mmCIF file of C-alpha atoms in Angstrom:
data_model
loop_
_atom_site.group_PDB
_atom_site.id
_atom_site.type_symbol
_atom_site.label_atom_id
_atom_site.label_comp_id
_atom_site.label_asym_id
_atom_site.label_seq_id
_atom_site.Cartn_x
_atom_site.Cartn_y
_atom_site.Cartn_z
ATOM 1 C CA MET A 1 -154.557 -12.589 159.299
ATOM 2 C CA SER A 2 -152.325 -9.574 158.732
ATOM 3 C CA GLN A 3 -153.546 -8.032 161.963
ATOM 4 C CA THR A 4 -152.681 -11.107 164.014
ATOM 5 C CA LEU A 5 -149.165 -11.494 162.637
ATOM 6 C CA ALA A 6 -146.299 -9.197 163.614
ATOM 7 C CA ARG A 7 -145.008 -7.440 160.494
ATOM 8 C CA PRO A 8 -141.429 -8.830 160.727
ATOM 9 C CA VAL A 9 -142.993 -12.309 160.838
ATOM 10 C CA SER A 10 -145.385 -11.887 157.889
ATOM 11 C CA ASN A 11 -142.647 -10.118 155.926
ATOM 12 C CA LEU A 12 -140.221 -13.050 156.320
ATOM 13 C CA ILE A 13 -142.966 -15.557 155.464
ATOM 14 C CA GLU A 14 -143.741 -13.610 152.283
ATOM 15 C CA LEU A 15 -140.079 -13.470 151.225
ATOM 16 C CA LEU A 16 -139.419 -17.154 151.972
ATOM 17 C CA SER A 17 -142.501 -18.070 149.885
ATOM 18 C CA ARG A 18 -140.745 -16.609 146.844
ATOM 19 C CA LEU A 19 -138.090 -19.335 146.994
ATOM 20 C CA PRO A 20 -138.613 -22.254 144.603
ATOM 21 C CA GLY A 21 -140.361 -25.222 146.200
ATOM 22 C CA ILE A 22 -141.325 -23.262 149.327
ATOM 23 C CA GLY A 23 -145.032 -22.510 149.693
ATOM 24 C CA PRO A 24 -146.719 -20.292 152.291
ATOM 25 C CA LYS A 25 -147.106 -23.176 154.793
ATOM 26 C CA THR A 26 -143.453 -24.171 154.652
ATOM 27 C CA ALA A 27 -142.486 -20.485 154.824
ATOM 28 C CA SER A 28 -144.564 -20.056 158.010
ATOM 29 C CA ARG A 29 -143.119 -23.191 159.529
ATOM 30 C CA LEU A 30 -139.543 -22.039 158.817
ATOM 31 C CA THR A 31 -140.247 -18.537 160.161
ATOM 32 C CA PHE A 32 -141.692 -19.793 163.448
ATOM 33 C CA TYR A 33 -138.834 -22.280 163.720
ATOM 34 C CA LEU A 34 -136.378 -19.392 163.373
ATOM 35 C CA LEU A 35 -138.310 -17.397 165.983
ATOM 36 C CA ARG A 36 -137.888 -20.105 168.603
ATOM 37 C CA GLU A 37 -134.475 -21.380 167.527
ATOM 38 C CA PRO A 38 -132.223 -20.226 170.375
ATOM 39 C CA ASN A 39 -128.802 -20.456 168.717
ATOM 40 C CA GLY A 40 -128.973 -17.326 166.594
ATOM 41 C CA LEU A 41 -129.628 -19.175 163.340
ATOM 42 C CA ALA A 42 -131.721 -16.250 162.026
ATOM 43 C CA GLU A 43 -128.842 -13.836 162.638
ATOM 44 C CA ALA A 44 -126.289 -16.236 161.118
ATOM 45 C CA LEU A 45 -128.488 -16.668 158.035
ATOM 46 C CA SER A 46 -128.953 -12.917 157.785
ATOM 47 C CA THR A 47 -125.181 -12.398 157.752
ATOM 48 C CA ALA A 48 -124.603 -15.249 155.296
ATOM 49 C CA LEU A 49 -127.229 -13.896 152.891
ATOM 50 C CA ALA A 50 -125.706 -10.420 153.028
ATOM 51 C CA ALA A 51 -122.267 -11.917 152.291
ATOM 52 C CA LEU A 52 -123.554 -13.934 149.355
ATOM 53 C CA SER A 53 -123.311 -11.286 146.642
ATOM 54 C CA VAL A 54 -120.613 -9.202 148.345
ATOM 55 C CA GLY A 55 -118.289 -12.172 148.911
ATOM 56 C CA THR A 56 -118.573 -13.824 145.515
ATOM 57 C CA VAL A 57 -117.506 -12.987 141.966
ATOM 58 C CA LEU A 58 -117.779 -14.765 138.640
ATOM 59 C CA CYS A 59 -114.504 -16.312 137.532
ATOM 60 C CA GLN A 60 -113.699 -14.335 134.386
ATOM 61 C CA ARG A 61 -112.407 -17.457 132.695
ATOM 62 C CA CYS A 62 -114.973 -20.195 133.377
ATOM 63 C CA PHE A 63 -117.775 -18.037 134.899
ATOM 64 C CA ASN A 64 -118.106 -20.255 137.951
ATOM 65 C CA ILE A 65 -119.085 -18.547 141.211
ATOM 66 C CA ALA A 66 -115.930 -18.051 143.260
ATOM 67 C CA GLU A 67 -114.305 -15.882 145.891
ATOM 68 C CA GLN A 68 -111.815 -14.532 143.388
ATOM 69 C CA SER A 69 -111.083 -14.669 139.684
ATOM 70 C CA PRO A 70 -109.576 -16.949 138.443
ATOM 71 C CA CYS A 71 -111.397 -19.554 140.515
ATOM 72 C CA PRO A 72 -109.468 -22.345 142.303
ATOM 73 C CA ILE A 73 -110.187 -24.808 139.475
ATOM 74 C CA CYS A 74 -108.939 -22.497 136.712
ATOM 75 C CA ALA A 75 -105.920 -21.558 138.854
ATOM 76 C CA ASP A 76 -105.018 -25.206 139.515
ATOM 77 C CA LEU A 77 -102.221 -25.932 137.038
ATOM 78 C CA SER A 78 -102.264 -29.632 137.939
ATOM 79 C CA ARG A 79 -105.579 -29.836 136.083
ATOM 80 C CA ASP A 80 -105.719 -30.421 132.357
ATOM 81 C CA GLN A 81 -106.198 -26.914 130.955
ATOM 82 C CA THR A 82 -106.777 -28.245 127.439
ATOM 83 C CA LEU A 83 -109.985 -30.054 128.359
ATOM 84 C CA ILE A 84 -113.079 -27.854 128.847
ATOM 85 C CA CYS A 85 -116.331 -29.243 130.214
ATOM 86 C CA VAL A 86 -119.312 -27.003 129.338
ATOM 87 C CA VAL A 87 -122.182 -27.071 131.855
ATOM 88 C CA GLU A 88 -125.381 -25.095 132.383
ATOM 89 C CA GLU A 89 -125.084 -24.153 136.069
ATOM 90 C CA PRO A 90 -122.497 -23.901 138.882
ATOM 91 C CA MET A 91 -124.244 -26.818 140.626
ATOM 92 C CA ASP A 92 -123.338 -29.033 137.675
ATOM 93 C CA VAL A 93 -119.655 -28.370 138.420
ATOM 94 C CA LEU A 94 -120.211 -29.710 141.943
ATOM 95 C CA ALA A 95 -121.915 -32.829 140.604
ATOM 96 C CA ILE A 96 -119.014 -33.557 138.244
ATOM 97 C CA GLU A 97 -116.368 -32.743 140.877
ATOM 98 C CA ARG A 98 -118.018 -35.207 143.253
ATOM 99 C CA THR A 99 -117.359 -38.033 140.793
ATOM 100 C CA GLY A 100 -113.610 -37.436 141.180
ATOM 101 C CA ALA A 101 -113.389 -38.663 137.555
ATOM 102 C CA TYR A 102 -112.672 -35.336 135.862
ATOM 103 C CA ARG A 103 -109.367 -33.458 135.887
ATOM 104 C CA GLY A 104 -110.024 -30.800 133.239
ATOM 105 C CA ILE A 105 -111.520 -27.323 133.635
ATOM 106 C CA TYR A 106 -115.035 -25.941 133.113
ATOM 107 C CA HIS A 107 -117.142 -23.366 131.327
ATOM 108 C CA ILE A 108 -120.452 -22.382 132.915
ATOM 109 C CA LEU A 109 -123.121 -21.100 130.508
ATOM 110 C CA HIS A 110 -125.522 -19.927 133.250
ATOM 111 C CA GLY A 111 -128.568 -21.446 131.634
ATOM 112 C CA ALA A 112 -129.721 -23.286 128.535
ATOM 113 C CA LEU A 113 -131.239 -21.971 125.308
ATOM 114 C CA SER A 114 -134.986 -21.551 125.558
ATOM 115 C CA PRO A 115 -136.310 -18.989 123.043
ATOM 116 C CA ILE A 116 -139.828 -19.390 124.425
ATOM 117 C CA ASP A 117 -138.558 -18.073 127.795
ATOM 118 C CA GLY A 118 -136.482 -15.371 126.114
ATOM 119 C CA VAL A 119 -133.177 -17.198 126.644
ATOM 120 C CA TYR A 120 -131.273 -16.577 123.397
ATOM 121 C CA PRO A 121 -127.553 -17.291 122.824
ATOM 122 C CA GLU A 122 -126.633 -13.717 123.859
ATOM 123 C CA LYS A 123 -128.021 -14.371 127.356
ATOM 124 C CA LEU A 124 -125.617 -17.254 127.921
ATOM 125 C CA ARG A 125 -121.822 -17.300 128.160
ATOM 126 C CA ILE A 126 -121.535 -18.785 124.657
ATOM 127 C CA ALA A 127 -119.574 -15.928 123.044
ATOM 128 C CA GLU A 128 -117.072 -16.203 125.907
ATOM 129 C CA LEU A 129 -116.717 -19.935 125.216
ATOM 130 C CA MET A 130 -116.034 -19.258 121.522
ATOM 131 C CA GLU A 131 -113.353 -16.774 122.537
ATOM 132 C CA ARG A 132 -111.781 -19.261 124.961
ATOM 133 C CA VAL A 133 -111.644 -21.906 122.253
ATOM 134 C CA ARG A 134 -110.247 -19.442 119.701
ATOM 135 C CA VAL A 135 -107.514 -18.099 122.004
ATOM 136 C CA GLY A 136 -106.757 -21.141 124.170
ATOM 137 C CA GLU A 137 -107.026 -23.848 121.508
ATOM 138 C CA PRO A 138 -108.099 -26.649 123.864
ATOM 139 C CA ARG A 139 -107.871 -30.215 122.574
ATOM 140 C CA GLU A 140 -111.405 -31.163 123.621
ATOM 141 C CA VAL A 141 -114.691 -29.517 124.581
ATOM 142 C CA ILE A 142 -117.151 -31.773 126.438
ATOM 143 C CA LEU A 143 -120.750 -30.606 126.107
ATOM 144 C CA ALA A 144 -122.255 -31.595 129.469
ATOM 145 C CA THR A 145 -125.541 -29.720 129.270
ATOM 146 C CA ASN A 146 -128.605 -31.491 130.686
ATOM 147 C CA PRO A 147 -130.218 -34.324 128.711
ATOM 148 C CA SER A 148 -133.374 -32.175 128.375
ATOM 149 C CA LEU A 149 -134.868 -30.430 125.348
ATOM 150 C CA GLU A 150 -133.173 -27.132 126.242
ATOM 151 C CA GLY A 151 -129.881 -28.816 127.111
ATOM 152 C CA GLU A 152 -129.837 -30.772 123.835
ATOM 153 C CA ASN A 153 -130.645 -27.630 121.827
ATOM 154 C CA THR A 154 -127.894 -25.733 123.608
ATOM 155 C CA ALA A 155 -125.375 -28.498 122.907
ATOM 156 C CA ALA A 156 -126.465 -28.625 119.245
ATOM 157 C CA TYR A 157 -126.110 -24.850 118.908
ATOM 158 C CA ILE A 158 -122.615 -24.805 120.455
ATOM 159 C CA TYR A 159 -121.610 -27.775 118.314
ATOM 160 C CA GLN A 160 -122.596 -25.842 115.178
ATOM 161 C CA GLN A 161 -120.654 -22.790 116.318
ATOM 162 C CA LEU A 162 -117.512 -24.794 117.124
ATOM 163 C CA GLN A 163 -117.587 -27.152 114.147
ATOM 164 C CA THR A 164 -115.113 -25.120 112.092
ATOM 165 C CA SER A 165 -112.716 -24.498 114.988
ATOM 166 C CA GLY A 166 -110.983 -27.865 114.676
ATOM 167 C CA VAL A 167 -111.434 -28.687 118.363
ATOM 168 C CA SER A 168 -112.679 -32.168 119.287
ATOM 169 C CA ILE A 169 -116.278 -31.891 120.574
ATOM 170 C CA THR A 170 -117.864 -34.615 122.714
ATOM 171 C CA ARG A 171 -121.147 -35.076 124.550
ATOM 172 C CA LEU A 172 -121.693 -37.031 127.790
ATOM 173 C CA ALA A 173 -122.794 -40.621 127.102
ATOM 174 C CA ARG A 174 -126.508 -41.293 127.184
ATOM 175 C CA GLY A 175 -127.610 -44.626 128.615
ATOM 176 C CA LEU A 176 -129.020 -46.515 131.531
ATOM 177 C CA PRO A 177 -128.459 -44.867 134.921
ATOM 178 C CA VAL A 178 -126.304 -47.025 137.172
ATOM 179 C CA GLY A 179 -128.493 -48.819 139.691
ATOM 180 C CA GLY A 180 -131.518 -48.237 137.461
ATOM 181 C CA ASP A 181 -133.980 -50.817 136.226
ATOM 182 C CA LEU A 182 -134.259 -51.702 132.542
ATOM 183 C CA GLU A 183 -137.947 -52.449 132.952
ATOM 184 C CA TYR A 184 -138.708 -48.946 134.157
ATOM 185 C CA THR A 185 -136.401 -47.065 131.778
ATOM 186 C CA ASP A 186 -138.212 -44.773 129.349
ATOM 187 C CA GLU A 187 -138.128 -45.578 125.617
ATOM 188 C CA VAL A 188 -135.916 -42.634 124.640
ATOM 189 C CA THR A 189 -133.229 -43.476 127.199
ATOM 190 C CA LEU A 190 -133.345 -47.139 126.201
ATOM 191 C CA SER A 191 -133.039 -46.239 122.503
ATOM 192 C CA ARG A 192 -129.989 -44.097 123.298
ATOM 193 C CA ALA A 193 -128.499 -46.893 125.409
ATOM 194 C CA LEU A 194 -128.919 -49.304 122.481
ATOM 195 C CA GLU A 195 -127.448 -46.844 119.962
ATOM 196 C CA GLY A 196 -124.487 -46.210 122.215
ATOM 197 C CA ARG A 197 -123.761 -49.842 123.070
ATOM 198 C CA ARG A 198 -120.073 -50.695 123.356
ATOM 199 C CA SER A 199 -118.196 -53.940 122.960
ATOM 200 C CA MET A 200 -117.153 -55.509 126.230
ATOM 201 C CA MET B 1 -115.970 -30.135 147.211
ATOM 202 C CA SER B 2 -115.020 -27.389 149.683
ATOM 203 C CA GLN B 3 -112.259 -26.200 147.358
ATOM 204 C CA THR B 4 -114.630 -25.823 144.435
ATOM 205 C CA LEU B 5 -117.259 -23.838 146.350
ATOM 206 C CA ALA B 6 -116.824 -20.194 147.316
ATOM 207 C CA ARG B 7 -116.967 -19.868 151.113
ATOM 208 C CA PRO B 8 -120.013 -17.562 151.198
ATOM 209 C CA VAL B 9 -121.813 -20.176 149.101
ATOM 210 C CA SER B 10 -120.881 -23.220 151.181
ATOM 211 C CA ASN B 11 -121.554 -21.252 154.368
ATOM 212 C CA LEU B 12 -125.119 -20.398 153.296
ATOM 213 C CA ILE B 13 -125.744 -23.990 152.172
ATOM 214 C CA GLU B 14 -124.583 -25.246 155.564
ATOM 215 C CA LEU B 15 -126.840 -22.828 157.475
ATOM 216 C CA LEU B 16 -129.913 -23.504 155.306
ATOM 217 C CA SER B 17 -129.411 -27.254 155.859
ATOM 218 C CA ARG B 18 -130.042 -26.677 159.569
ATOM 219 C CA LEU B 19 -133.640 -25.673 158.860
ATOM 220 C CA PRO B 20 -136.251 -28.391 159.399
ATOM 221 C CA GLY B 21 -137.156 -30.283 156.225
ATOM 222 C CA ILE B 22 -134.267 -28.772 154.244
ATOM 223 C CA GLY B 23 -131.483 -31.176 153.337
ATOM 224 C CA PRO B 24 -128.126 -30.370 151.718
ATOM 225 C CA LYS B 25 -129.526 -30.739 148.174
ATOM 226 C CA THR B 26 -132.420 -28.342 148.751
ATOM 227 C CA ALA B 27 -130.043 -25.973 150.557
ATOM 228 C CA SER B 28 -127.718 -25.945 147.499
ATOM 229 C CA ARG B 29 -130.615 -25.422 145.142
ATOM 230 C CA LEU B 30 -131.898 -22.461 147.198
ATOM 231 C CA THR B 31 -128.424 -20.938 147.484
ATOM 232 C CA PHE B 32 -127.765 -21.076 143.748
ATOM 233 C CA TYR B 33 -131.250 -19.740 143.104
ATOM 234 C CA LEU B 34 -130.473 -16.766 145.361
ATOM 235 C CA LEU B 35 -127.152 -16.238 143.585
ATOM 236 C CA ARG B 36 -128.823 -15.817 140.197
ATOM 237 C CA GLU B 37 -132.039 -14.159 141.397
ATOM 238 C CA PRO B 38 -131.651 -10.593 140.127
ATOM 239 C CA ASN B 39 -134.225 -8.788 142.290
ATOM 240 C CA GLY B 40 -132.241 -8.604 145.495
ATOM 241 C CA LEU B 41 -134.133 -11.404 147.225
ATOM 242 C CA ALA B 42 -131.001 -12.443 149.156
ATOM 243 C CA GLU B 43 -130.590 -8.893 150.495
ATOM 244 C CA ALA B 44 -134.308 -8.612 151.337
ATOM 245 C CA LEU B 45 -134.184 -11.938 153.178
ATOM 246 C CA SER B 46 -131.042 -10.855 155.022
ATOM 247 C CA THR B 47 -132.793 -7.704 156.243
ATOM 248 C CA ALA B 48 -135.986 -9.572 157.149
ATOM 249 C CA LEU B 49 -134.049 -12.173 159.157
ATOM 250 C CA ALA B 50 -132.160 -9.470 161.036
ATOM 251 C CA ALA B 51 -135.465 -7.737 161.842
ATOM 252 C CA LEU B 52 -137.070 -10.945 163.065
ATOM 253 C CA SER B 53 -135.850 -10.900 166.655
ATOM 254 C CA VAL B 54 -135.295 -7.132 166.866
ATOM 255 C CA GLY B 55 -138.772 -6.256 165.608
ATOM 256 C CA THR B 56 -140.790 -8.733 167.648
ATOM 257 C CA VAL B 57 -141.662 -9.174 171.319
ATOM 258 C CA LEU B 58 -143.780 -11.631 173.264
ATOM 259 C CA CYS B 59 -147.132 -10.199 174.314
ATOM 260 C CA GLN B 60 -146.870 -10.186 178.114
ATOM 261 C CA ARG B 61 -150.478 -11.253 178.429
ATOM 262 C CA CYS B 62 -151.001 -14.078 175.923
ATOM 263 C CA PHE B 63 -147.332 -14.684 174.928
ATOM 264 C CA ASN B 64 -148.067 -14.473 171.225
ATOM 265 C CA ILE B 65 -145.332 -13.058 168.994
ATOM 266 C CA ALA B 66 -146.181 -9.433 168.270
ATOM 267 C CA GLU B 67 -144.720 -6.054 167.453
ATOM 268 C CA GLN B 68 -145.712 -4.688 170.847
ATOM 269 C CA SER B 69 -147.214 -5.849 174.117
ATOM 270 C CA PRO B 70 -150.183 -6.163 174.500
ATOM 271 C CA CYS B 71 -150.656 -7.731 171.055
ATOM 272 C CA PRO B 72 -153.466 -6.547 168.719
ATOM 273 C CA ILE B 73 -155.719 -9.436 169.803
ATOM 274 C CA CYS B 74 -155.348 -8.756 173.546
ATOM 275 C CA ALA B 75 -155.756 -5.013 172.925
ATOM 276 C CA ASP B 76 -158.943 -5.518 170.883
ATOM 277 C CA LEU B 77 -161.741 -4.775 173.354
ATOM 278 C CA SER B 78 -164.374 -5.921 170.859
ATOM 279 C CA ARG B 79 -163.154 -9.465 171.498
ATOM 280 C CA ASP B 80 -164.498 -11.534 174.364
ATOM 281 C CA GLN B 81 -161.854 -11.091 177.064
ATOM 282 C CA THR B 82 -163.474 -13.718 179.288
ATOM 283 C CA LEU B 83 -162.829 -16.548 176.853
ATOM 284 C CA ILE B 84 -159.243 -17.836 176.686
ATOM 285 C CA CYS B 85 -158.113 -20.321 174.057
ATOM 286 C CA VAL B 86 -154.911 -22.140 175.093
ATOM 287 C CA VAL B 87 -152.686 -23.256 172.205
ATOM 288 C CA GLU B 88 -149.204 -24.708 171.879
ATOM 289 C CA GLU B 89 -147.669 -22.399 169.282
ATOM 290 C CA PRO B 90 -148.181 -18.952 167.675
ATOM 291 C CA MET B 91 -149.010 -20.697 164.376
ATOM 292 C CA ASP B 92 -152.030 -22.288 166.040
ATOM 293 C CA VAL B 93 -153.425 -18.794 166.667
ATOM 294 C CA LEU B 94 -153.238 -18.144 162.928
ATOM 295 C CA ALA B 95 -155.053 -21.389 162.173
ATOM 296 C CA ILE B 96 -157.892 -20.512 164.553
ATOM 297 C CA GLU B 97 -158.071 -16.891 163.375
ATOM 298 C CA ARG B 98 -158.443 -18.111 159.785
ATOM 299 C CA THR B 99 -161.688 -19.886 160.712
ATOM 300 C CA GLY B 100 -163.242 -16.541 161.663
ATOM 301 C CA ALA B 101 -165.239 -18.598 164.203
ATOM 302 C CA TYR B 102 -163.497 -17.435 167.356
ATOM 303 C CA ARG B 103 -163.898 -14.036 169.043
ATOM 304 C CA GLY B 104 -162.134 -14.672 172.351
ATOM 305 C CA ILE B 105 -158.467 -14.210 173.253
ATOM 306 C CA TYR B 106 -155.522 -16.624 173.459
ATOM 307 C CA HIS B 107 -152.797 -18.038 175.641
ATOM 308 C CA ILE B 108 -149.740 -19.487 173.925
ATOM 309 C CA LEU B 109 -147.872 -22.154 175.887
ATOM 310 C CA HIS B 110 -144.863 -22.313 173.521
ATOM 311 C CA GLY B 111 -144.783 -26.082 173.418
ATOM 312 C CA ALA B 112 -146.398 -29.156 174.891
ATOM 313 C CA LEU B 113 -145.384 -31.285 177.847
ATOM 314 C CA SER B 114 -142.882 -33.948 176.911
ATOM 315 C CA PRO B 115 -140.811 -35.097 179.888
ATOM 316 C CA ILE B 116 -138.760 -37.388 177.635
ATOM 317 C CA ASP B 117 -137.551 -34.294 175.744
ATOM 318 C CA GLY B 118 -137.051 -32.348 178.977
ATOM 319 C CA VAL B 119 -140.207 -30.250 178.503
ATOM 320 C CA TYR B 120 -141.643 -30.001 182.029
ATOM 321 C CA PRO B 121 -144.456 -27.622 183.092
ATOM 322 C CA GLU B 122 -141.893 -24.957 184.110
ATOM 323 C CA LYS B 123 -140.693 -24.728 180.496
ATOM 324 C CA LEU B 124 -144.146 -23.749 179.254
ATOM 325 C CA ARG B 125 -146.266 -20.664 179.996
ATOM 326 C CA ILE B 126 -148.499 -22.677 182.322
ATOM 327 C CA ALA B 127 -147.810 -20.697 185.533
ATOM 328 C CA GLU B 128 -148.672 -17.517 183.601
ATOM 329 C CA LEU B 129 -151.969 -19.100 182.539
ATOM 330 C CA MET B 130 -152.793 -19.979 186.158
ATOM 331 C CA GLU B 131 -152.094 -16.386 187.153
ATOM 332 C CA ARG B 132 -154.293 -15.058 184.307
ATOM 333 C CA VAL B 133 -157.153 -17.285 185.413
ATOM 334 C CA ARG B 134 -156.679 -16.362 189.088
ATOM 335 C CA VAL B 135 -156.564 -12.607 188.453
ATOM 336 C CA GLY B 136 -158.817 -12.271 185.403
ATOM 337 C CA GLU B 137 -161.467 -14.809 186.318
ATOM 338 C CA PRO B 138 -162.435 -15.714 182.740
ATOM 339 C CA ARG B 139 -165.674 -17.614 182.236
ATOM 340 C CA GLU B 140 -164.135 -20.282 180.015
ATOM 341 C CA VAL B 141 -160.738 -21.732 179.139
ATOM 342 C CA ILE B 142 -160.625 -23.716 175.867
ATOM 343 C CA LEU B 143 -157.778 -26.224 175.780
ATOM 344 C CA ALA B 144 -156.813 -26.257 172.104
ATOM 345 C CA THR B 145 -153.545 -28.153 172.310
ATOM 346 C CA ASN B 146 -152.809 -30.602 169.485
ATOM 347 C CA PRO B 147 -154.688 -33.937 169.406
ATOM 348 C CA SER B 148 -151.347 -35.718 169.898
ATOM 349 C CA LEU B 149 -149.969 -37.581 172.899
ATOM 350 C CA GLU B 150 -148.088 -34.506 174.145
ATOM 351 C CA GLY B 151 -151.015 -32.194 173.459
ATOM 352 C CA GLU B 152 -153.461 -34.467 175.320
ATOM 353 C CA ASN B 153 -151.076 -34.763 178.263
ATOM 354 C CA THR B 154 -150.648 -30.998 178.369
ATOM 355 C CA ALA B 155 -154.426 -30.466 178.323
ATOM 356 C CA ALA B 156 -154.888 -33.057 181.077
ATOM 357 C CA TYR B 157 -152.194 -31.415 183.190
ATOM 358 C CA ILE B 158 -153.708 -27.934 182.806
ATOM 359 C CA TYR B 159 -157.179 -29.337 183.509
ATOM 360 C CA GLN B 160 -155.908 -30.782 186.794
ATOM 361 C CA GLN B 161 -154.323 -27.476 187.760
ATOM 362 C CA LEU B 162 -157.449 -25.448 186.930
ATOM 363 C CA GLN B 163 -160.038 -27.855 188.333
ATOM 364 C CA THR B 164 -160.385 -26.013 191.650
ATOM 365 C CA SER B 165 -160.492 -22.542 190.090
ATOM 366 C CA GLY B 166 -164.170 -22.690 189.229
ATOM 367 C CA VAL B 167 -163.573 -21.720 185.592
ATOM 368 C CA SER B 168 -165.355 -23.703 182.885
ATOM 369 C CA ILE B 169 -162.763 -25.809 181.019
ATOM 370 C CA THR B 170 -163.434 -27.156 177.546
ATOM 371 C CA ARG B 171 -161.449 -29.107 174.975
ATOM 372 C CA LEU B 172 -161.787 -28.846 171.189
ATOM 373 C CA ALA B 173 -164.225 -31.485 169.938
ATOM 374 C CA ARG B 174 -162.958 -34.767 168.555
ATOM 375 C CA GLY B 175 -163.190 -34.549 164.862
ATOM 376 C CA LEU B 176 -159.634 -33.404 164.654
ATOM 377 C CA PRO B 177 -157.777 -36.371 163.233
ATOM 378 C CA VAL B 178 -155.886 -38.077 166.077
ATOM 379 C CA GLY B 179 -152.140 -37.819 165.606
ATOM 380 C CA GLY B 180 -152.698 -34.829 163.334
ATOM 381 C CA ASP B 181 -151.429 -31.309 163.610
ATOM 382 C CA LEU B 182 -153.685 -28.377 164.480
ATOM 383 C CA GLU B 183 -151.691 -26.067 162.272
ATOM 384 C CA TYR B 184 -152.573 -28.058 159.126
ATOM 385 C CA THR B 185 -156.239 -28.622 159.887
ATOM 386 C CA ASP B 186 -158.627 -27.153 157.317
ATOM 387 C CA GLU B 187 -160.863 -24.239 158.333
ATOM 388 C CA VAL B 188 -164.141 -26.149 158.232
ATOM 389 C CA THR B 189 -162.948 -28.994 160.453
ATOM 390 C CA LEU B 190 -161.436 -26.494 162.844
ATOM 391 C CA SER B 191 -164.691 -24.458 162.926
ATOM 392 C CA ARG B 192 -166.657 -27.617 163.723
ATOM 393 C CA ALA B 193 -164.206 -28.508 166.439
ATOM 394 C CA LEU B 194 -164.646 -25.065 167.975
ATOM 395 C CA GLU B 195 -168.469 -25.215 167.806
ATOM 396 C CA GLY B 196 -168.562 -28.704 169.287
ATOM 397 C CA ARG B 197 -166.189 -28.091 172.193
ATOM 398 C CA ARG B 198 -167.286 -29.958 175.285
ATOM 399 C CA SER B 199 -166.923 -29.552 179.028
ATOM 400 C CA MET B 200 -164.110 -31.713 180.409
#
């Protein structure tokens, strides 16, 4: 096979296969698509990929990916700077921003605790969060890590660390997803939804 | 959303979304993966994409994508140069090579006839095939276009054009699932189809 494929082609297929969710077949399909695509998409992608690390920095306050530090959210004084939402990844910020329901600021951990994968507290931006809380004295920290084992452990760990700080600590509500079906909801989610029931 | 995303990030997401089978969510996931991937995958991909068009040419005999013309298959004199297998796309060559059951050479059309999409005979490498047959006088031309409507029409068109040339014209045996895609056919089925090719 190697003999029949031009090296630039097999090289791109190999690199694309390293991306999550992209196997060798998809990688081939994308490569040959790029080869016949007439509008310079390959060149545009090449430039965009080169700009990715050069053109971005981590906001030194919330650790979101941004063009400059502080990021536009941290620099926006119309937002509530005393409300910090703690998330695992930059993509979580996007998800919350899309709701339009949040006007505070963020703190991105860049992962969740997972000792089995070697992700200990030192690997995450937890110390930086402690420092922010100590210096900035926010009124509330919302722990918006994922409702997964790692996310729950991370939230529990941060909760322990912040307990003595006097700040109000909340966690996103657990319950039935909107548009979901009670019949098909798993037992754990349903238990949480029952526990968290509110008067109408 | 645009305000909360660094431009190099949103730019890469937008470009990746133009790839077939990649929607905005997958594009975001890939972009953020590349941002945290520590081994310079983004840079390697950038370089590979830039090299894609610069480092490849079309073989001026079979029109396969190669590093030089003639391509390694056309230049390989141990292969049967009197047997030409006509395929739609470069990926089809890979699929046939993987069977190990074919020792002839190829002709890549770069598409299939589809008048509704504006793909007329002039858009494909059909005239070049006619010239190859006229000058080279091969003993057999195997029409290995896809077993789809467009592929069948393309084979029928080429058959008509070659009928008076005296060359033996064959078509891959039925056994390929109708409506399927040659590129995704397993090696055994494809080998059988090659063995069982029949005179048109």
